[in-house]
mmCIF file of C-alpha atoms in Angstrom:
data_model
loop_
_atom_site.group_PDB
_atom_site.id
_atom_site.type_symbol
_atom_site.label_atom_id
_atom_site.label_comp_id
_atom_site.label_asym_id
_atom_site.label_seq_id
_atom_site.Cartn_x
_atom_site.Cartn_y
_atom_site.Cartn_z
ATOM 1 C CA ASN A 26 42.461 208.804 -26.606
ATOM 2 C CA ALA A 27 45.874 208.761 -24.989
ATOM 3 C CA GLY A 28 46.875 210.777 -21.874
ATOM 4 C CA VAL A 29 49.730 213.630 -21.631
ATOM 5 C CA MET A 30 52.935 211.176 -21.988
ATOM 6 C CA GLN A 31 56.054 211.492 -19.897
ATOM 7 C CA ASN A 32 59.224 209.941 -20.420
ATOM 8 C CA PRO A 33 61.240 208.893 -18.796
ATOM 9 C CA ARG A 34 59.529 208.348 -15.667
ATOM 10 C CA HIS A 35 62.695 207.951 -13.687
ATOM 11 C CA LEU A 36 65.442 209.433 -14.379
ATOM 12 C CA VAL A 37 69.140 209.490 -12.625
ATOM 13 C CA ARG A 38 71.684 211.442 -12.851
ATOM 14 C CA ARG A 39 74.858 212.459 -11.903
ATOM 15 C CA ARG A 40 76.194 215.685 -10.678
ATOM 16 C CA GLY A 41 77.108 217.646 -13.594
ATOM 17 C CA GLN A 42 75.256 215.757 -16.598
ATOM 18 C CA GLU A 43 72.714 216.867 -18.646
ATOM 19 C CA ALA A 44 68.347 216.233 -18.086
ATOM 20 C CA ARG A 45 66.223 216.034 -20.871
ATOM 21 C CA LEU A 46 62.641 215.375 -20.015
ATOM 22 C CA ARG A 47 59.835 214.714 -22.935
ATOM 23 C CA CYS A 48 56.690 215.756 -22.981
ATOM 24 C CA SER A 49 53.989 214.392 -25.795
ATOM 25 C CA PRO A 50 51.198 216.907 -24.930
ATOM 26 C CA MET A 51 47.355 214.881 -25.953
ATOM 27 C CA LYS A 52 45.955 215.136 -29.485
ATOM 28 C CA GLY A 53 44.667 218.109 -30.648
ATOM 29 C CA HIS A 54 46.163 220.244 -27.798
ATOM 30 C CA SER A 55 48.751 222.398 -28.848
ATOM 31 C CA HIS A 56 50.021 224.396 -25.781
ATOM 32 C CA VAL A 57 52.089 222.593 -23.303
ATOM 33 C CA TYR A 58 53.212 223.426 -19.167
ATOM 34 C CA TRP A 59 55.609 222.428 -17.291
ATOM 35 C CA TYR A 60 55.731 222.290 -13.396
ATOM 36 C CA ARG A 61 57.733 221.318 -10.691
ATOM 37 C CA GLN A 62 56.986 219.601 -7.809
ATOM 38 C CA LEU A 63 59.534 219.495 -4.902
ATOM 39 C CA PRO A 64 58.812 216.382 -2.093
ATOM 40 C CA GLU A 65 55.829 217.671 0.213
ATOM 41 C CA GLU A 66 55.055 221.220 -1.933
ATOM 42 C CA GLY A 67 53.089 222.008 -4.901
ATOM 43 C CA LEU A 68 53.494 222.487 -8.003
ATOM 44 C CA LYS A 69 55.746 225.461 -8.891
ATOM 45 C CA PHE A 70 54.713 226.731 -12.664
ATOM 46 C CA MET A 71 58.300 227.121 -14.970
ATOM 47 C CA VAL A 72 57.409 227.388 -18.599
ATOM 48 C CA TYR A 73 54.372 227.770 -20.762
ATOM 49 C CA LEU A 74 55.129 226.811 -25.008
ATOM 50 C CA GLN A 75 52.965 226.759 -28.104
ATOM 51 C CA LYS A 76 54.417 224.906 -31.014
ATOM 52 C CA GLU A 77 57.983 226.287 -31.431
ATOM 53 C CA ASN A 78 57.435 229.315 -29.078
ATOM 54 C CA ILE A 79 57.988 229.978 -25.664
ATOM 55 C CA ILE A 80 54.777 232.087 -24.441
ATOM 56 C CA ASP A 81 55.652 232.540 -20.610
ATOM 57 C CA GLU A 82 58.909 231.206 -18.974
ATOM 58 C CA SER A 83 58.646 233.362 -15.885
ATOM 59 C CA GLY A 84 59.000 230.460 -13.597
ATOM 60 C CA MET A 85 62.185 228.776 -15.202
ATOM 61 C CA PRO A 86 65.442 229.530 -13.231
ATOM 62 C CA LYS A 87 67.776 231.549 -15.573
ATOM 63 C CA GLU A 88 70.465 229.412 -16.146
ATOM 64 C CA ARG A 89 71.286 225.556 -16.998
ATOM 65 C CA PHE A 90 67.303 225.366 -17.620
ATOM 66 C CA SER A 91 65.609 225.489 -21.163
ATOM 67 C CA ALA A 92 62.483 224.479 -22.310
ATOM 68 C CA GLU A 93 61.431 223.527 -26.254
ATOM 69 C CA PHE A 94 58.478 222.864 -28.218
ATOM 70 C CA PRO A 95 59.273 222.028 -31.672
ATOM 71 C CA LYS A 96 57.497 221.848 -34.917
ATOM 72 C CA GLU A 97 57.213 217.929 -34.539
ATOM 73 C CA GLY A 98 57.777 215.979 -32.230
ATOM 74 C CA PRO A 99 57.473 216.364 -28.110
ATOM 75 C CA SER A 100 58.555 219.170 -25.758
ATOM 76 C CA ILE A 101 61.934 218.622 -24.277
ATOM 77 C CA LEU A 102 62.774 220.366 -20.959
ATOM 78 C CA ARG A 103 66.661 219.770 -20.563
ATOM 79 C CA ILE A 104 68.320 220.677 -17.368
ATOM 80 C CA GLN A 105 72.149 221.176 -17.977
ATOM 81 C CA GLN A 106 75.060 220.142 -15.172
ATOM 82 C CA VAL A 107 72.468 219.297 -12.580
ATOM 83 C CA VAL A 108 72.689 219.883 -8.633
ATOM 84 C CA ARG A 109 71.157 217.774 -6.588
ATOM 85 C CA GLY A 110 68.303 220.481 -5.672
ATOM 86 C CA ASP A 111 67.348 220.105 -8.975
ATOM 87 C CA SER A 112 66.388 216.589 -7.732
ATOM 88 C CA ALA A 113 62.319 216.214 -7.762
ATOM 89 C CA ALA A 114 59.065 215.691 -9.645
ATOM 90 C CA TYR A 115 58.899 217.209 -13.110
ATOM 91 C CA PHE A 116 54.996 217.318 -14.719
ATOM 92 C CA CYS A 117 53.619 218.831 -18.310
ATOM 93 C CA ALA A 118 50.386 219.783 -18.766
ATOM 94 C CA SER A 119 48.671 220.417 -22.207
ATOM 95 C CA SER A 120 45.623 222.338 -23.056
ATOM 96 C CA ARG A 121 43.587 222.501 -26.520
ATOM 97 C CA ALA A 122 43.731 226.489 -26.089
ATOM 98 C CA LEU A 123 45.398 228.936 -24.038
ATOM 99 C CA ALA A 124 44.707 227.391 -21.090
ATOM 100 C CA ASP A 125 41.868 229.866 -18.663
ATOM 101 C CA SER A 126 38.488 229.588 -17.369
ATOM 102 C CA TYR A 127 37.015 227.688 -20.260
ATOM 103 C CA ASN A 128 40.238 225.435 -21.450
ATOM 104 C CA GLU A 129 41.282 222.464 -18.992
ATOM 105 C CA GLN A 130 45.145 221.541 -18.506
ATOM 106 C CA PHE A 131 45.324 217.684 -18.790
ATOM 107 C CA PHE A 132 48.837 216.374 -15.979
ATOM 108 C CA GLY A 133 51.189 213.649 -17.241
ATOM 109 C CA PRO A 134 52.633 211.111 -15.127
ATOM 110 C CA GLY A 135 55.842 213.003 -14.692
ATOM 111 C CA THR A 136 59.102 212.607 -14.397
ATOM 112 C CA ARG A 137 60.890 211.750 -11.183
ATOM 113 C CA LEU A 138 64.749 212.970 -11.227
ATOM 114 C CA THR A 139 67.180 212.471 -9.096
ATOM 115 C CA VAL A 140 70.606 213.930 -8.952
ATOM 116 C CA LEU A 141 73.130 211.668 -7.059
ATOM 117 C CA GLY B 7 53.956 238.286 -6.704
ATOM 118 C CA GLN B 8 50.493 236.633 -6.369
ATOM 119 C CA GLN B 9 50.478 233.595 -3.864
ATOM 120 C CA VAL B 10 48.296 230.846 -2.525
ATOM 121 C CA MET B 11 47.559 229.883 0.415
ATOM 122 C CA GLN B 12 46.295 226.405 2.047
ATOM 123 C CA ILE B 13 45.605 225.126 5.006
ATOM 124 C CA PRO B 14 46.025 222.576 6.793
ATOM 125 C CA GLN B 15 48.604 221.544 5.533
ATOM 126 C CA TYR B 16 48.045 217.415 6.749
ATOM 127 C CA GLN B 17 45.218 216.144 7.891
ATOM 128 C CA HIS B 18 44.291 213.050 10.038
ATOM 129 C CA VAL B 19 40.824 211.467 10.165
ATOM 130 C CA GLN B 20 39.285 208.672 11.606
ATOM 131 C CA GLU B 21 37.014 207.036 8.597
ATOM 132 C CA GLY B 22 33.405 208.462 8.449
ATOM 133 C CA GLU B 23 34.956 211.598 9.275
ATOM 134 C CA ASP B 24 34.162 215.072 7.480
ATOM 135 C CA PHE B 25 37.697 216.835 5.613
ATOM 136 C CA THR B 26 37.498 220.130 5.028
ATOM 137 C CA THR B 27 40.687 222.189 3.310
ATOM 138 C CA TYR B 28 41.209 225.890 2.729
ATOM 139 C CA CYS B 29 42.114 227.987 0.251
ATOM 140 C CA ASN B 30 43.278 231.555 0.312
ATOM 141 C CA SER B 31 45.189 233.978 -2.295
ATOM 142 C CA SER B 32 46.243 236.858 -2.187
ATOM 143 C CA THR B 33 44.087 238.447 -5.137
ATOM 144 C CA THR B 34 41.382 238.498 -6.462
ATOM 145 C CA LEU B 35 40.903 235.175 -8.831
ATOM 146 C CA SER B 36 39.393 235.136 -12.097
ATOM 147 C CA ASN B 37 38.704 231.200 -10.885
ATOM 148 C CA ILE B 38 39.964 228.513 -8.952
ATOM 149 C CA GLN B 39 40.198 224.458 -9.764
ATOM 150 C CA TRP B 40 40.974 221.853 -7.356
ATOM 151 C CA TYR B 41 42.810 218.820 -7.934
ATOM 152 C CA LYS B 42 43.996 216.072 -5.774
ATOM 153 C CA GLN B 43 47.176 214.065 -6.102
ATOM 154 C CA ARG B 44 47.457 210.405 -4.970
ATOM 155 C CA PRO B 45 51.181 208.799 -3.133
ATOM 156 C CA GLY B 46 53.241 208.803 -6.079
ATOM 157 C CA GLY B 47 51.125 209.908 -8.933
ATOM 158 C CA HIS B 48 50.159 213.388 -10.802
ATOM 159 C CA PRO B 49 47.759 216.348 -9.781
ATOM 160 C CA VAL B 50 44.133 215.013 -11.428
ATOM 161 C CA PHE B 51 41.801 217.997 -12.200
ATOM 162 C CA LEU B 52 38.690 217.653 -9.878
ATOM 163 C CA ILE B 53 36.459 221.049 -10.478
ATOM 164 C CA GLN B 54 36.929 224.258 -11.256
ATOM 165 C CA LEU B 55 34.690 227.101 -10.173
ATOM 166 C CA VAL B 56 34.599 230.377 -12.001
ATOM 167 C CA LYS B 57 31.309 232.490 -10.393
ATOM 168 C CA SER B 58 31.322 234.387 -7.209
ATOM 169 C CA GLY B 59 29.773 232.583 -4.465
ATOM 170 C CA GLU B 60 30.026 229.270 -6.689
ATOM 171 C CA VAL B 61 28.850 225.813 -5.055
ATOM 172 C CA LYS B 62 29.415 222.848 -6.792
ATOM 173 C CA LYS B 63 28.981 219.285 -5.717
ATOM 174 C CA GLN B 64 30.021 215.881 -6.660
ATOM 175 C CA LYS B 65 28.870 213.204 -4.673
ATOM 176 C CA ARG B 66 30.475 213.338 -1.026
ATOM 177 C CA LEU B 67 32.766 216.508 -2.204
ATOM 178 C CA THR B 68 31.421 220.185 -1.805
ATOM 179 C CA PHE B 69 33.490 222.583 -3.458
ATOM 180 C CA GLN B 70 32.916 226.569 -2.610
ATOM 181 C CA PHE B 71 34.106 230.190 -4.191
ATOM 182 C CA GLY B 72 34.247 232.672 -2.205
ATOM 183 C CA GLU B 73 32.090 236.180 -2.762
ATOM 184 C CA ALA B 74 35.608 238.112 -3.433
ATOM 185 C CA LYS B 75 36.839 235.627 -5.481
ATOM 186 C CA LYS B 76 39.767 235.285 -3.096
ATOM 187 C CA ASN B 77 38.861 232.113 -0.751
ATOM 188 C CA SER B 78 37.729 228.988 -1.647
ATOM 189 C CA SER B 79 37.059 225.640 0.056
ATOM 190 C CA LEU B 80 36.824 221.961 -0.658
ATOM 191 C CA HIS B 81 34.515 220.017 2.258
ATOM 192 C CA ILE B 82 34.888 215.713 1.840
ATOM 193 C CA THR B 83 31.661 214.179 3.808
ATOM 194 C CA ALA B 84 32.164 211.192 5.875
ATOM 195 C CA THR B 85 35.787 210.236 4.438
ATOM 196 C CA GLN B 86 36.735 207.131 3.077
ATOM 197 C CA THR B 87 40.265 205.103 3.009
ATOM 198 C CA THR B 88 39.999 206.106 -1.416
ATOM 199 C CA ASP B 89 39.802 210.031 -0.143
ATOM 200 C CA VAL B 90 43.592 209.710 0.743
ATOM 201 C CA GLY B 91 45.801 211.918 -1.370
ATOM 202 C CA THR B 92 47.149 215.856 -1.041
ATOM 203 C CA TYR B 93 44.253 218.343 -2.651
ATOM 204 C CA PHE B 94 45.615 220.985 -4.116
ATOM 205 C CA CYS B 95 43.691 224.615 -5.236
ATOM 206 C CA ALA B 96 45.364 226.846 -7.593
ATOM 207 C CA GLY B 97 44.839 229.766 -9.607
ATOM 208 C CA TYR B 98 45.831 231.899 -12.532
ATOM 209 C CA GLY B 99 48.438 234.364 -11.988
ATOM 210 C CA GLY B 100 48.916 237.372 -13.953
ATOM 211 C CA SER B 101 49.669 235.691 -17.448
ATOM 212 C CA GLN B 102 47.577 233.781 -18.710
ATOM 213 C CA GLY B 103 48.542 229.603 -18.856
ATOM 214 C CA ASN B 104 50.526 230.167 -15.464
ATOM 215 C CA LEU B 105 48.519 228.309 -12.669
ATOM 216 C CA ILE B 106 49.561 228.859 -9.112
ATOM 217 C CA PHE B 107 49.388 226.121 -6.670
ATOM 218 C CA GLY B 108 48.820 226.309 -3.032
ATOM 219 C CA LYS B 109 50.544 223.500 -1.532
ATOM 220 C CA GLY B 110 48.320 221.181 -0.826
ATOM 221 C CA THR B 111 46.552 219.717 1.838
ATOM 222 C CA LYS B 112 47.387 215.686 2.431
ATOM 223 C CA LEU B 113 45.131 214.016 3.989
ATOM 224 C CA SER B 114 45.179 210.750 5.744
ATOM 225 C CA VAL B 115 41.926 208.544 6.483
ATOM 226 C CA LYS B 116 42.316 206.133 9.397
ATOM 227 C CA PRO B 117 40.020 202.892 8.687
#
């Protein structure tokens, strides 16, 4: 049973370009979460999605960032017009149902974004 | 908003020494989770505590959840070099699914 998959694992972009990060949840999981981790920092929640719905995007910057989880295919985190401050590791997690005391989140290997 | 604080930020120990990291929340938590992240890796779930005063053990690791459900600790007995990594605590924020992480304690073990 494959775990959470993320690609690419490493992504280099120049300032002003777009970055697209993909996440395929574990089989049978319909809930996806995106987190950002700056160097030497903890993970910061960005957005929580179910299929075709954004449930909670309270941690997402208001501009340049968007996320989707279509009916078919992976979840996508899109960062438009990247800036150096966007350089970070972006982790995706998935759960079978709403993650709470009884449903664990499983993390993917992350995408390390470097903005030159 | 809710905050989860962890201390210490760094801990250097000699192999065989014990290690403890502490986690404090500004609000009462429904549960607390602990993760380990190796250098260059991703967070790996270790355990979840739900009940007030709960204590759980995993081999050399002991996890505690405070009576008020606002603090927690992870204690490692007789550290080994394989324990190296950053240990994070995390609790759920106001909305379900929104895991709030502490900044982590980075453990290094000198052989």
